[in-house]
Amino acid sequence: MQIVRTGCELKTITTGWKEAASSIVLVPTMGALHKGHESLISSGRDCGDKLVVSLFVNPTQFAPGEDLDKYPRPLEKDAAIAEKLGADILFAPTVDEVYPAGFDTWVEVPQMGATLCGKSRPTHFRGVCTVVNKLLNLSRADLALFGEKDWQQYAILSRMVKDLCMPTTLRALPIVREEDGLALSSRNVYLGPEERKQAPMLHKGMAAGKDLLVSKGVTAAALVKQEVLNFWKENFPLAKVDYLEVVDPLTLEPIENIAGQARMLVAAYVGKTRLIDNIVLVA
Ligand code: AMP
């Protein structure tokens, strides 16, 4: 595996791959790799001839006061994981490399980016779309893999790729969870012992809401959400819910009566840590 630090070098390599008619897969990450990232990298290895894993803590998707500075950056450990799982290139650029002096172009999906997480993180998805655009251009990926964990991100990026006729296919892979149900996240390390103990209730509450729909046939989103909130009130006193919504998985529009495809998304603060999760209600 080669560690590449500059976009110019990456583009030279991927252009050579294209000329040799190799298919290219990209797995974009912010590093601190865990089993969720590992499942994307392993799948990526099976999905094409060449595999690029990117590792970049993207400052433009963090707002002032968020955890940009304390976000974990274990580069050597991450490189060992990416290499073990068969990446051809680990692309780990500096901030100046991605955002050189004079950088002034932004990619935005304003409506979908303003809802759900966008309400409390209004500039977040603009940063995500812009950096993923750059990563797709440099890697020349035919396929890019994302986690369902960040469903809003995946829905927005899919919209961007469609709207701008970008030549990359995006695919989302299932959420990898701890045995107790907590979705793996690089931010789980911030949780204190009692917070970590209660955190699996985030998923358990949503599963209880889904059960109301699936076992009892209750299709009113308000009742399903209330079931979840009741569960959390009882079992997850440390949670401060930022939002809990039932949405159309493609458009992220809220759904009142669950008849077709639907997904329930949540963000909640547990102490100072903001956790997100989601669950398919109707596939
Ligand atoms: P991040 O490093 O948090 O930006 O995540 C990089 C990619 O890994 C994104 O596509 C995430 O959705 C995905 N990812 C993060 N956590 C998980 C998880 N628990 N299961 C599956 N994919 C995940």
Tab-separated table of C-alpha atoms and ligand atoms in Angstrom:
chain	number	residue	atom	x	y	z
A	1	MET	CA	0.000	0.000	0.000
A	2	GLN	CA	1.228	3.434	-0.916
A	3	ILE	CA	0.578	6.445	1.326
A	4	VAL	CA	-0.160	9.448	-0.892
A	5	ARG	CA	-0.127	12.995	0.499
A	6	THR	CA	-0.933	15.191	-2.487
A	7	GLY	CA	-3.873	15.391	-4.847
A	8	CYS	CA	-1.536	15.759	-7.807
A	9	GLU	CA	0.202	12.473	-7.017
A	10	LEU	CA	-3.128	10.706	-6.475
A	11	LYS	CA	-4.516	11.940	-9.776
A	12	THR	CA	-1.394	10.844	-11.663
A	13	ILE	CA	-1.736	7.326	-10.252
A	14	THR	CA	-5.487	7.035	-10.805
A	15	THR	CA	-5.180	8.390	-14.358
A	16	GLY	CA	-2.690	5.579	-15.047
A	17	TRP	CA	-5.153	3.070	-13.617
A	18	LYS	CA	-7.910	4.424	-15.850
A	19	GLU	CA	-5.702	4.150	-18.925
A	20	ALA	CA	-5.145	0.502	-17.991
A	21	ALA	CA	-8.963	0.101	-17.768
A	22	SER	CA	-8.868	-0.738	-14.055
A	23	SER	CA	-12.001	-0.103	-12.012
A	24	ILE	CA	-11.476	2.097	-8.951
A	25	VAL	CA	-13.253	2.014	-5.597
A	26	LEU	CA	-13.061	4.819	-3.030
A	27	VAL	CA	-13.797	4.551	0.689
A	28	PRO	CA	-13.749	8.062	2.192
A	29	THR	CA	-13.127	8.274	5.965
A	30	MET	CA	-11.999	10.681	8.636
A	31	GLY	CA	-9.817	7.948	10.149
A	32	ALA	CA	-9.773	6.483	13.653
A	33	LEU	CA	-10.808	3.374	11.774
A	34	HIS	CA	-13.137	0.911	13.474
A	35	LYS	CA	-15.066	-2.172	12.397
A	36	GLY	CA	-17.645	-0.009	10.565
A	37	HIS	CA	-14.918	1.475	8.363
A	38	GLU	CA	-13.328	-1.952	8.061
A	39	SER	CA	-16.493	-3.439	6.590
A	40	LEU	CA	-16.491	-0.698	3.921
A	41	ILE	CA	-12.807	-1.240	3.125
A	42	SER	CA	-13.190	-5.044	2.933
A	43	SER	CA	-16.214	-4.735	0.654
A	44	GLY	CA	-14.364	-2.163	-1.414
A	45	ARG	CA	-11.568	-4.667	-1.934
A	46	ASP	CA	-14.084	-7.076	-3.489
A	47	CYS	CA	-15.827	-4.464	-5.656
A	48	GLY	CA	-13.106	-3.318	-8.056
A	49	ASP	CA	-9.532	-3.653	-9.286
A	50	LYS	CA	-8.058	-0.776	-7.296
A	51	LEU	CA	-8.961	0.481	-3.835
A	52	VAL	CA	-8.320	3.966	-2.478
A	53	VAL	CA	-9.025	4.667	1.203
A	54	SER	CA	-8.976	8.344	2.090
A	55	LEU	CA	-8.258	9.622	5.541
A	56	PHE	CA	-8.954	13.288	6.114
A	57	VAL	CA	-10.486	15.075	9.080
A	58	ASN	CA	-12.287	17.673	7.008
A	59	PRO	CA	-12.329	21.010	8.857
A	60	THR	CA	-15.083	22.532	6.718
A	61	GLN	CA	-17.659	20.046	8.025
A	62	PHE	CA	-17.005	21.090	11.628
A	63	ALA	CA	-18.489	24.267	13.049
A	64	PRO	CA	-16.577	26.448	15.553
A	65	GLY	CA	-16.824	24.821	18.977
A	66	GLU	CA	-17.242	21.292	17.607
A	67	ASP	CA	-14.674	18.517	18.145
A	68	LEU	CA	-12.290	19.214	15.213
A	69	ASP	CA	-9.241	19.638	17.452
A	70	LYS	CA	-9.853	16.641	19.664
A	71	TYR	CA	-11.002	14.302	16.872
A	72	PRO	CA	-8.745	11.203	17.128
A	73	ARG	CA	-6.012	10.927	14.441
A	74	PRO	CA	-4.123	7.619	14.899
A	75	LEU	CA	-2.477	7.685	11.446
A	76	GLU	CA	-0.070	4.753	11.895
A	77	LYS	CA	-2.740	2.458	13.290
A	78	ASP	CA	-5.143	3.449	10.493
A	79	ALA	CA	-2.485	2.837	7.839
A	80	ALA	CA	-1.849	-0.651	9.233
A	81	ILE	CA	-5.582	-1.469	9.093
A	82	ALA	CA	-6.015	-0.139	5.544
A	83	GLU	CA	-2.968	-2.096	4.386
A	84	LYS	CA	-4.100	-5.310	6.065
A	85	LEU	CA	-7.496	-5.028	4.367
A	86	GLY	CA	-5.931	-4.630	0.940
A	87	ALA	CA	-6.050	-0.919	0.106
A	88	ASP	CA	-3.786	0.048	-2.782
A	89	ILE	CA	-3.561	3.671	-1.688
A	90	LEU	CA	-4.134	5.492	1.568
A	91	PHE	CA	-4.769	9.104	0.607
A	92	ALA	CA	-3.999	11.277	3.633
A	93	PRO	CA	-3.676	14.899	2.515
A	94	THR	CA	-2.995	17.909	4.719
A	95	VAL	CA	-5.624	20.625	5.226
A	96	ASP	CA	-3.559	23.045	3.085
A	97	GLU	CA	-3.441	20.485	0.308
A	98	VAL	CA	-7.230	20.169	0.203
A	99	TYR	CA	-7.944	23.853	0.864
A	100	PRO	CA	-5.014	25.852	-0.562
A	101	ALA	CA	-4.924	29.637	-0.422
A	102	GLY	CA	-7.593	31.050	-2.721
A	103	PHE	CA	-9.925	28.038	-2.445
A	104	ASP	CA	-13.402	29.411	-3.138
A	105	THR	CA	-15.726	26.766	-4.558
A	106	TRP	CA	-18.468	25.041	-2.586
A	107	VAL	CA	-20.921	22.301	-3.414
A	108	GLU	CA	-24.229	22.505	-1.629
A	109	VAL	CA	-27.493	20.545	-1.562
A	110	PRO	CA	-29.296	23.259	0.373
A	111	GLN	CA	-32.714	21.802	1.058
A	112	MET	CA	-31.681	18.306	2.125
A	113	GLY	CA	-28.697	19.781	3.926
A	114	ALA	CA	-30.806	22.105	6.064
A	115	THR	CA	-32.997	19.429	7.657
A	116	LEU	CA	-32.294	16.865	10.453
A	117	CYS	CA	-28.570	17.239	11.371
A	118	GLY	CA	-28.449	20.368	9.204
A	119	LYS	CA	-30.644	22.223	11.703
A	120	SER	CA	-27.967	22.163	14.387
A	121	ARG	CA	-25.023	21.859	11.954
A	122	PRO	CA	-25.983	24.302	9.163
A	123	THR	CA	-22.636	24.244	7.323
A	124	HIS	CA	-21.858	20.564	7.851
A	125	PHE	CA	-23.158	19.048	4.605
A	126	ARG	CA	-21.713	21.807	2.457
A	127	GLY	CA	-18.310	20.787	3.827
A	128	VAL	CA	-19.061	17.100	3.244
A	129	CYS	CA	-20.290	17.597	-0.340
A	130	THR	CA	-17.325	19.784	-1.234
A	131	VAL	CA	-14.684	17.420	0.107
A	132	VAL	CA	-16.334	14.291	-1.321
A	133	ASN	CA	-16.496	16.029	-4.692
A	134	LYS	CA	-12.754	16.630	-4.550
A	135	LEU	CA	-12.070	13.065	-3.413
A	136	LEU	CA	-14.175	11.622	-6.240
A	137	ASN	CA	-12.411	13.804	-8.812
A	138	LEU	CA	-8.927	12.923	-7.574
A	139	SER	CA	-9.560	9.206	-7.110
A	140	ARG	CA	-11.545	8.941	-10.370
A	141	ALA	CA	-13.634	6.343	-8.556
A	142	ASP	CA	-16.199	4.243	-10.394
A	143	LEU	CA	-17.724	3.276	-7.053
A	144	ALA	CA	-17.644	4.968	-3.650
A	145	LEU	CA	-18.784	3.207	-0.483
A	146	PHE	CA	-20.484	4.858	2.479
A	147	GLY	CA	-22.088	3.638	5.695
A	148	GLU	CA	-25.824	3.670	6.339
A	149	LYS	CA	-24.819	4.994	9.759
A	150	ASP	CA	-24.675	8.502	8.250
A	151	TRP	CA	-27.887	8.099	6.258
A	152	GLN	CA	-28.515	11.793	5.690
A	153	GLN	CA	-24.995	12.169	4.334
A	154	TYR	CA	-25.527	9.264	1.928
A	155	ALA	CA	-28.907	10.621	0.750
A	156	ILE	CA	-27.429	14.085	0.145
A	157	LEU	CA	-24.362	12.781	-1.675
A	158	SER	CA	-26.595	10.580	-3.844
A	159	ARG	CA	-28.621	13.674	-4.729
A	160	MET	CA	-25.416	15.574	-5.566
A	161	VAL	CA	-24.089	12.794	-7.825
A	162	LYS	CA	-27.432	12.564	-9.621
A	163	ASP	CA	-27.954	16.309	-10.002
A	164	LEU	CA	-24.430	16.940	-11.282
A	165	CYS	CA	-24.317	13.815	-13.527
A	166	MET	CA	-21.164	12.663	-11.776
A	167	PRO	CA	-19.764	9.409	-13.173
A	168	THR	CA	-19.457	7.590	-9.819
A	169	THR	CA	-21.909	5.079	-8.358
A	170	LEU	CA	-22.519	5.465	-4.623
A	171	ARG	CA	-23.468	2.534	-2.418
A	172	ALA	CA	-24.347	2.401	1.286
A	173	LEU	CA	-23.499	-0.598	3.465
A	174	PRO	CA	-25.240	-1.670	6.693
A	175	ILE	CA	-24.449	-0.174	10.093
A	176	VAL	CA	-21.911	-2.172	12.094
A	177	ARG	CA	-22.824	-2.305	15.785
A	178	GLU	CA	-21.235	-3.344	19.065
A	179	GLU	CA	-22.721	-6.517	20.546
A	180	ASP	CA	-24.946	-4.383	22.768
A	181	GLY	CA	-26.375	-2.533	19.754
A	182	LEU	CA	-24.435	0.756	19.891
A	183	ALA	CA	-23.472	1.814	16.366
A	184	LEU	CA	-19.694	1.984	16.050
A	185	SER	CA	-18.414	5.543	15.798
A	186	SER	CA	-15.056	7.240	16.159
A	187	ARG	CA	-16.814	9.510	18.671
A	188	ASN	CA	-17.794	6.667	21.046
A	189	VAL	CA	-14.402	7.096	22.753
A	190	TYR	CA	-15.676	10.403	24.173
A	191	LEU	CA	-18.370	8.617	26.222
A	192	GLY	CA	-17.818	8.327	29.967
A	193	PRO	CA	-18.510	4.936	31.644
A	194	GLU	CA	-22.145	5.659	32.585
A	195	GLU	CA	-22.798	7.299	29.200
A	196	ARG	CA	-21.338	4.290	27.407
A	197	LYS	CA	-23.514	1.997	29.534
A	198	GLN	CA	-26.696	3.798	28.508
A	199	ALA	CA	-25.753	4.535	24.871
A	200	PRO	CA	-27.062	1.219	23.399
A	201	MET	CA	-30.544	2.394	24.435
A	202	LEU	CA	-30.455	4.753	21.450
A	203	HIS	CA	-30.818	1.795	19.101
A	204	LYS	CA	-33.011	-0.239	21.455
A	205	GLY	CA	-35.530	2.617	21.606
A	206	MET	CA	-35.759	2.819	17.838
A	207	ALA	CA	-36.155	-0.954	17.644
A	208	ALA	CA	-39.085	-0.621	20.089
A	209	GLY	CA	-40.684	1.960	17.777
A	210	LYS	CA	-40.185	-0.282	14.768
A	211	ASP	CA	-41.773	-3.135	16.704
A	212	LEU	CA	-44.928	-1.066	17.206
A	213	LEU	CA	-45.152	-0.690	13.415
A	214	VAL	CA	-44.190	-4.254	12.497
A	215	SER	CA	-45.972	-6.262	15.228
A	216	LYS	CA	-48.965	-4.061	15.968
A	217	GLY	CA	-49.455	-2.435	12.571
A	218	VAL	CA	-49.347	1.139	13.912
A	219	THR	CA	-48.465	3.279	10.879
A	220	ALA	CA	-48.811	6.802	12.321
A	221	ALA	CA	-45.261	8.184	12.514
A	222	ALA	CA	-46.208	10.338	15.521
A	223	LEU	CA	-47.187	7.243	17.529
A	224	VAL	CA	-44.093	5.324	16.493
A	225	LYS	CA	-41.926	8.282	17.547
A	226	GLN	CA	-43.807	8.614	20.838
A	227	GLU	CA	-43.110	4.932	21.585
A	228	VAL	CA	-39.394	5.602	21.061
A	229	LEU	CA	-39.421	8.741	23.217
A	230	ASN	CA	-41.273	6.876	25.995
A	231	PHE	CA	-38.670	4.114	25.881
A	232	TRP	CA	-35.848	6.633	26.181
A	233	LYS	CA	-37.583	8.489	29.003
A	234	GLU	CA	-37.680	5.224	30.934
A	235	ASN	CA	-34.337	3.672	29.939
A	236	PHE	CA	-32.046	6.447	28.698
A	237	PRO	CA	-32.168	9.377	31.130
A	238	LEU	CA	-28.807	10.743	29.924
A	239	ALA	CA	-30.123	11.319	26.383
A	240	LYS	CA	-31.058	14.796	25.165
A	241	VAL	CA	-32.791	14.271	21.855
A	242	ASP	CA	-31.831	16.747	19.128
A	243	TYR	CA	-34.287	15.275	16.615
A	244	LEU	CA	-36.204	12.073	15.971
A	245	GLU	CA	-37.835	11.884	12.538
A	246	VAL	CA	-39.469	9.387	10.222
A	247	VAL	CA	-38.494	10.265	6.660
A	248	ASP	CA	-38.544	9.161	3.060
A	249	PRO	CA	-35.073	7.605	2.707
A	250	LEU	CA	-34.348	9.209	-0.672
A	251	THR	CA	-35.730	12.728	-0.242
A	252	LEU	CA	-35.528	13.005	3.585
A	253	GLU	CA	-39.042	14.503	3.523
A	254	PRO	CA	-40.936	13.773	6.759
A	255	ILE	CA	-43.549	11.026	6.615
A	256	GLU	CA	-46.779	11.137	8.624
A	257	ASN	CA	-48.285	7.796	7.676
A	258	ILE	CA	-45.861	4.950	7.069
A	259	ALA	CA	-47.106	3.288	3.878
A	260	GLY	CA	-44.028	2.941	1.644
A	261	GLN	CA	-40.272	3.117	2.218
A	262	ALA	CA	-39.407	4.804	5.501
A	263	ARG	CA	-36.428	5.267	7.784
A	264	MET	CA	-36.283	6.687	11.308
A	265	LEU	CA	-33.307	8.940	12.079
A	266	VAL	CA	-32.103	10.266	15.416
A	267	ALA	CA	-29.453	12.563	16.855
A	268	ALA	CA	-29.062	12.802	20.601
A	269	TYR	CA	-26.586	14.295	23.010
A	270	VAL	CA	-25.270	11.957	25.684
A	271	GLY	CA	-23.396	14.340	27.918
A	272	LYS	CA	-21.307	16.392	25.483
A	273	THR	CA	-21.195	13.672	22.826
A	274	ARG	CA	-23.587	13.853	19.901
A	275	LEU	CA	-24.625	10.399	18.688
A	276	ILE	CA	-26.562	9.643	15.509
A	277	ASP	CA	-28.284	6.454	14.468
A	278	ASN	CA	-31.077	5.268	12.193
A	279	ILE	CA	-33.215	2.256	11.452
A	280	VAL	CA	-35.137	1.018	8.413
A	281	LEU	CA	-38.856	0.978	9.117
A	282	VAL	CA	-39.993	-0.164	5.673
A	283	ALA	CA	-37.355	-1.235	3.116
B	1	AMP	P1	-16.320	8.857	9.172
B	1	AMP	O1	-14.898	8.445	9.335
B	1	AMP	O2	-17.088	8.948	10.453
B	1	AMP	O3	-16.496	10.057	8.277
B	1	AMP	O4	-17.020	7.673	8.388
B	1	AMP	C1	-16.507	7.213	7.162
B	1	AMP	C2	-17.499	6.263	6.547
B	1	AMP	O5	-17.712	5.157	7.433
B	1	AMP	C3	-18.886	6.925	6.357
B	1	AMP	O6	-19.417	6.507	5.110
B	1	AMP	C4	-19.677	6.386	7.513
B	1	AMP	O7	-21.061	6.311	7.262
B	1	AMP	C5	-19.089	4.990	7.656
B	1	AMP	N1	-19.344	4.460	8.998
B	1	AMP	C6	-19.096	5.077	10.187
B	1	AMP	N2	-19.530	4.313	11.210
B	1	AMP	C7	-20.076	3.202	10.665
B	1	AMP	C8	-20.701	2.039	11.197
B	1	AMP	N3	-20.870	1.865	12.504
B	1	AMP	N4	-21.142	1.100	10.336
B	1	AMP	C9	-20.998	1.288	9.000
B	1	AMP	N5	-20.406	2.347	8.432
B	1	AMP	C10	-19.956	3.292	9.249
